[in-house]
Amino acid sequence: MSRVEWTIDGMTCSGCSSRLKRVLQQIEGVTSAEVTLETRQAAIHFDQQRVNTATLKERVESAGFAVLV
Ligand SMILES: [Cu+2]
């Protein structure tokens, strides 16, 4: 199991953070995702056999947010 913690740009309200959390949780291979609006952090636990960080980033970006690392 792997874990990444990213700073996310583009979240302006709790609607954004819950939408991003939902997007992350629906990705195949993601076991849990926590998104905190105040600190702009997204913590994602995932199975690296089923999904990689490039795909995770892509999904964050296609949801309208940016990964600042
Ligand atoms: Cu919002």
mmCIF file of N, CA and C and ligand atoms in Angstrom:
data_model
loop_
_atom_site.group_PDB
_atom_site.id
_atom_site.type_symbol
_atom_site.label_atom_id
_atom_site.label_comp_id
_atom_site.label_asym_id
_atom_site.label_seq_id
_atom_site.Cartn_x
_atom_site.Cartn_y
_atom_site.Cartn_z
ATOM 1 N N MET A 1 0.840 -1.198 0.000
ATOM 2 C CA MET A 1 0.000 0.000 0.000
ATOM 3 C C MET A 1 0.876 1.249 0.000
ATOM 4 N N SER A 2 0.532 2.191 -0.824
ATOM 5 C CA SER A 2 1.299 3.440 -0.898
ATOM 6 C C SER A 2 0.447 4.613 -0.444
ATOM 7 N N ARG A 3 1.147 5.676 -0.113
ATOM 8 C CA ARG A 3 0.451 6.869 0.336
ATOM 9 C C ARG A 3 1.128 8.089 -0.263
ATOM 10 N N VAL A 4 0.321 9.019 -0.759
ATOM 11 C CA VAL A 4 0.864 10.308 -1.175
ATOM 12 C C VAL A 4 0.098 11.400 -0.456
ATOM 13 N N GLU A 5 0.774 12.515 -0.252
ATOM 14 C CA GLU A 5 0.106 13.675 0.292
ATOM 15 C C GLU A 5 0.474 14.855 -0.590
ATOM 16 N N TRP A 6 -0.544 15.435 -1.202
ATOM 17 C CA TRP A 6 -0.314 16.513 -2.153
ATOM 18 C C TRP A 6 -0.989 17.802 -1.698
ATOM 19 N N THR A 7 -0.432 18.921 -2.135
ATOM 20 C CA THR A 7 -1.123 20.198 -1.999
ATOM 21 C C THR A 7 -1.904 20.430 -3.287
ATOM 22 N N ILE A 8 -3.162 20.768 -3.112
ATOM 23 C CA ILE A 8 -4.069 20.902 -4.256
ATOM 24 C C ILE A 8 -4.462 22.362 -4.444
ATOM 25 N N ASP A 9 -4.353 22.830 -5.674
ATOM 26 C CA ASP A 9 -4.789 24.189 -5.972
ATOM 27 C C ASP A 9 -6.161 24.143 -6.646
ATOM 28 N N GLY A 10 -6.962 25.147 -6.375
ATOM 29 C CA GLY A 10 -8.245 25.268 -7.070
ATOM 30 C C GLY A 10 -9.461 24.951 -6.214
ATOM 31 N N MET A 11 -9.249 24.635 -4.928
ATOM 32 C CA MET A 11 -10.392 24.379 -4.050
ATOM 33 C C MET A 11 -10.769 25.689 -3.351
ATOM 34 N N THR A 12 -12.027 26.098 -3.509
ATOM 35 C CA THR A 12 -12.438 27.367 -2.916
ATOM 36 C C THR A 12 -13.480 27.217 -1.817
ATOM 37 N N CYS A 13 -14.134 26.063 -1.752
ATOM 38 C CA CYS A 13 -15.154 25.879 -0.721
ATOM 39 C C CYS A 13 -15.251 24.399 -0.372
ATOM 40 N N SER A 14 -16.086 24.098 0.634
ATOM 41 C CA SER A 14 -16.193 22.701 1.073
ATOM 42 C C SER A 14 -16.841 21.831 -0.003
ATOM 43 N N GLY A 15 -17.572 22.455 -0.929
ATOM 44 C CA GLY A 15 -18.127 21.697 -2.055
ATOM 45 C C GLY A 15 -17.007 21.138 -2.914
ATOM 46 N N CYS A 16 -15.969 21.941 -3.124
ATOM 47 C CA CYS A 16 -14.812 21.509 -3.914
ATOM 48 C C CYS A 16 -14.108 20.345 -3.235
ATOM 49 N N SER A 17 -13.849 20.488 -1.938
ATOM 50 C CA SER A 17 -13.078 19.440 -1.265
ATOM 51 C C SER A 17 -13.872 18.138 -1.183
ATOM 52 N N SER A 18 -15.191 18.226 -0.964
ATOM 53 C CA SER A 18 -15.930 16.960 -0.930
ATOM 54 C C SER A 18 -16.059 16.353 -2.321
ATOM 55 N N ARG A 19 -16.119 17.204 -3.345
ATOM 56 C CA ARG A 19 -16.169 16.665 -4.704
ATOM 57 C C ARG A 19 -14.848 15.960 -5.045
ATOM 58 N N LEU A 20 -13.738 16.584 -4.681
ATOM 59 C CA LEU A 20 -12.439 15.962 -4.964
ATOM 60 C C LEU A 20 -12.290 14.645 -4.201
ATOM 61 N N LYS A 21 -12.727 14.641 -2.955
ATOM 62 C CA LYS A 21 -12.659 13.415 -2.158
ATOM 63 C C LYS A 21 -13.447 12.292 -2.838
ATOM 64 N N ARG A 22 -14.638 12.644 -3.320
ATOM 65 C CA ARG A 22 -15.474 11.647 -3.988
ATOM 66 C C ARG A 22 -14.792 11.129 -5.246
ATOM 67 N N VAL A 23 -14.230 12.050 -6.028
ATOM 68 C CA VAL A 23 -13.530 11.662 -7.259
ATOM 69 C C VAL A 23 -12.408 10.671 -6.940
ATOM 70 N N LEU A 24 -11.618 10.995 -5.895
ATOM 71 C CA LEU A 24 -10.487 10.139 -5.529
ATOM 72 C C LEU A 24 -10.952 8.770 -5.057
ATOM 73 N N GLN A 25 -11.994 8.759 -4.227
ATOM 74 C CA GLN A 25 -12.465 7.497 -3.668
ATOM 75 C C GLN A 25 -13.040 6.569 -4.725
ATOM 76 N N GLN A 26 -13.473 7.144 -5.838
ATOM 77 C CA GLN A 26 -14.063 6.316 -6.891
ATOM 78 C C GLN A 26 -13.015 5.709 -7.815
ATOM 79 N N ILE A 27 -11.760 6.111 -7.668
ATOM 80 C CA ILE A 27 -10.719 5.571 -8.534
ATOM 81 C C ILE A 27 -10.386 4.147 -8.106
ATOM 82 N N GLU A 28 -10.367 3.272 -9.084
ATOM 83 C CA GLU A 28 -10.012 1.877 -8.857
ATOM 84 C C GLU A 28 -8.603 1.798 -8.259
ATOM 85 N N GLY A 29 -8.458 1.142 -7.114
ATOM 86 C CA GLY A 29 -7.146 1.002 -6.489
ATOM 87 C C GLY A 29 -6.921 1.952 -5.325
ATOM 88 N N VAL A 30 -7.783 2.976 -5.214
ATOM 89 C CA VAL A 30 -7.678 3.900 -4.081
ATOM 90 C C VAL A 30 -8.445 3.306 -2.905
ATOM 91 N N THR A 31 -7.765 3.178 -1.768
ATOM 92 C CA THR A 31 -8.428 2.591 -0.614
ATOM 93 C C THR A 31 -9.000 3.650 0.315
ATOM 94 N N SER A 32 -8.353 4.815 0.385
ATOM 95 C CA SER A 32 -8.944 5.901 1.151
ATOM 96 C C SER A 32 -8.368 7.231 0.697
ATOM 97 N N ALA A 33 -9.165 8.269 0.866
ATOM 98 C CA ALA A 33 -8.715 9.611 0.491
ATOM 99 C C ALA A 33 -9.279 10.605 1.490
ATOM 100 N N GLU A 34 -8.396 11.484 1.953
ATOM 101 C CA GLU A 34 -8.828 12.560 2.848
ATOM 102 C C GLU A 34 -8.443 13.881 2.199
ATOM 103 N N VAL A 35 -9.375 14.794 2.128
ATOM 104 C CA VAL A 35 -9.095 16.090 1.531
ATOM 105 C C VAL A 35 -9.443 17.169 2.553
ATOM 106 N N THR A 36 -8.478 18.040 2.824
ATOM 107 C CA THR A 36 -8.692 19.108 3.799
ATOM 108 C C THR A 36 -8.629 20.454 3.094
ATOM 109 N N LEU A 37 -9.739 21.148 3.118
ATOM 110 C CA LEU A 37 -9.831 22.439 2.421
ATOM 111 C C LEU A 37 -8.860 23.470 2.990
ATOM 112 N N GLU A 38 -8.826 23.587 4.327
ATOM 113 C CA GLU A 38 -8.053 24.637 5.000
ATOM 114 C C GLU A 38 -6.566 24.557 4.674
ATOM 115 N N THR A 39 -6.030 23.340 4.659
ATOM 116 C CA THR A 39 -4.592 23.184 4.402
ATOM 117 C C THR A 39 -4.314 22.843 2.932
ATOM 118 N N ARG A 40 -5.377 22.667 2.152
ATOM 119 C CA ARG A 40 -5.284 22.297 0.733
ATOM 120 C C ARG A 40 -4.559 20.962 0.527
ATOM 121 N N GLN A 41 -4.684 20.066 1.500
ATOM 122 C CA GLN A 41 -3.987 18.790 1.411
ATOM 123 C C GLN A 41 -4.933 17.672 0.977
ATOM 124 N N ALA A 42 -4.394 16.808 0.156
ATOM 125 C CA ALA A 42 -5.094 15.571 -0.178
ATOM 126 C C ALA A 42 -4.171 14.417 0.180
ATOM 127 N N ALA A 43 -4.641 13.540 1.063
ATOM 128 C CA ALA A 43 -3.882 12.356 1.443
ATOM 129 C C ALA A 43 -4.578 11.138 0.849
ATOM 130 N N ILE A 44 -3.835 10.409 0.053
ATOM 131 C CA ILE A 44 -4.429 9.295 -0.687
ATOM 132 C C ILE A 44 -3.673 8.006 -0.384
ATOM 133 N N HIS A 45 -4.406 6.988 0.032
ATOM 134 C CA HIS A 45 -3.842 5.647 0.188
ATOM 135 C C HIS A 45 -4.269 4.828 -1.017
ATOM 136 N N PHE A 46 -3.333 4.170 -1.625
ATOM 137 C CA PHE A 46 -3.693 3.400 -2.822
ATOM 138 C C PHE A 46 -2.814 2.159 -2.971
ATOM 139 N N ASP A 47 -3.317 1.243 -3.780
ATOM 140 C CA ASP A 47 -2.610 0.004 -4.096
ATOM 141 C C ASP A 47 -1.814 0.244 -5.378
ATOM 142 N N GLN A 48 -0.491 0.251 -5.273
ATOM 143 C CA GLN A 48 0.341 0.616 -6.424
ATOM 144 C C GLN A 48 0.326 -0.443 -7.529
ATOM 145 N N GLN A 49 -0.258 -1.607 -7.226
ATOM 146 C CA GLN A 49 -0.424 -2.625 -8.276
ATOM 147 C C GLN A 49 -1.619 -2.289 -9.177
ATOM 148 N N ARG A 50 -2.498 -1.442 -8.676
ATOM 149 C CA ARG A 50 -3.731 -1.187 -9.420
ATOM 150 C C ARG A 50 -3.844 0.230 -9.953
ATOM 151 N N VAL A 51 -3.096 1.155 -9.381
ATOM 152 C CA VAL A 51 -3.171 2.530 -9.864
ATOM 153 C C VAL A 51 -1.834 3.208 -9.551
ATOM 154 N N ASN A 52 -1.414 4.139 -10.406
ATOM 155 C CA ASN A 52 -0.156 4.837 -10.127
ATOM 156 C C ASN A 52 -0.405 6.333 -9.923
ATOM 157 N N THR A 53 0.654 7.024 -9.495
ATOM 158 C CA THR A 53 0.466 8.442 -9.161
ATOM 159 C C THR A 53 0.156 9.285 -10.402
ATOM 160 N N ALA A 54 0.645 8.865 -11.570
ATOM 161 C CA ALA A 54 0.349 9.619 -12.797
ATOM 162 C C ALA A 54 -1.157 9.620 -13.054
ATOM 163 N N THR A 55 -1.774 8.461 -12.870
ATOM 164 C CA THR A 55 -3.231 8.354 -13.053
ATOM 165 C C THR A 55 -3.965 9.177 -12.001
ATOM 166 N N LEU A 56 -3.507 9.107 -10.771
ATOM 167 C CA LEU A 56 -4.150 9.896 -9.706
ATOM 168 C C LEU A 56 -4.100 11.383 -10.049
ATOM 169 N N LYS A 57 -2.938 11.856 -10.475
ATOM 170 C CA LYS A 57 -2.780 13.268 -10.842
ATOM 171 C C LYS A 57 -3.709 13.659 -11.977
ATOM 172 N N GLU A 58 -3.757 12.776 -12.974
ATOM 173 C CA GLU A 58 -4.626 13.001 -14.129
ATOM 174 C C GLU A 58 -6.081 13.184 -13.709
ATOM 175 N N ARG A 59 -6.517 12.338 -12.779
ATOM 176 C CA ARG A 59 -7.914 12.390 -12.345
ATOM 177 C C ARG A 59 -8.191 13.653 -11.539
ATOM 178 N N VAL A 60 -7.219 14.058 -10.727
ATOM 179 C CA VAL A 60 -7.367 15.318 -9.977
ATOM 180 C C VAL A 60 -7.487 16.476 -10.961
ATOM 181 N N GLU A 61 -6.640 16.456 -11.987
ATOM 182 C CA GLU A 61 -6.631 17.550 -12.951
ATOM 183 C C GLU A 61 -7.879 17.565 -13.820
ATOM 184 N N SER A 62 -8.362 16.380 -14.198
ATOM 185 C CA SER A 62 -9.565 16.401 -15.029
ATOM 186 C C SER A 62 -10.799 16.778 -14.220
ATOM 187 N N ALA A 63 -10.695 16.726 -12.885
ATOM 188 C CA ALA A 63 -11.786 17.208 -12.042
ATOM 189 C C ALA A 63 -11.716 18.732 -11.851
ATOM 190 N N GLY A 64 -10.660 19.348 -12.408
ATOM 191 C CA GLY A 64 -10.581 20.806 -12.390
ATOM 192 C C GLY A 64 -9.634 21.384 -11.347
ATOM 193 N N PHE A 65 -8.813 20.530 -10.745
ATOM 194 C CA PHE A 65 -7.878 21.009 -9.719
ATOM 195 C C PHE A 65 -6.439 20.819 -10.219
ATOM 196 N N ALA A 66 -5.499 21.434 -9.515
ATOM 197 C CA ALA A 66 -4.105 21.275 -9.893
ATOM 198 C C ALA A 66 -3.332 20.690 -8.711
ATOM 199 N N VAL A 67 -2.376 19.826 -9.033
ATOM 200 C CA VAL A 67 -1.507 19.239 -8.010
ATOM 201 C C VAL A 67 -0.247 20.086 -7.916
ATOM 202 N N LEU A 68 -0.018 20.691 -6.752
ATOM 203 C CA LEU A 68 1.169 21.523 -6.565
ATOM 204 C C LEU A 68 2.325 20.733 -5.974
ATOM 205 N N VAL A 69 2.100 19.480 -5.620
ATOM 206 C CA VAL A 69 3.009 18.542 -4.964
ATOM 207 C C VAL A 69 3.154 18.874 -3.468
HETATM 208 CU CU CU B 1 -16.077 24.986 -4.168
#
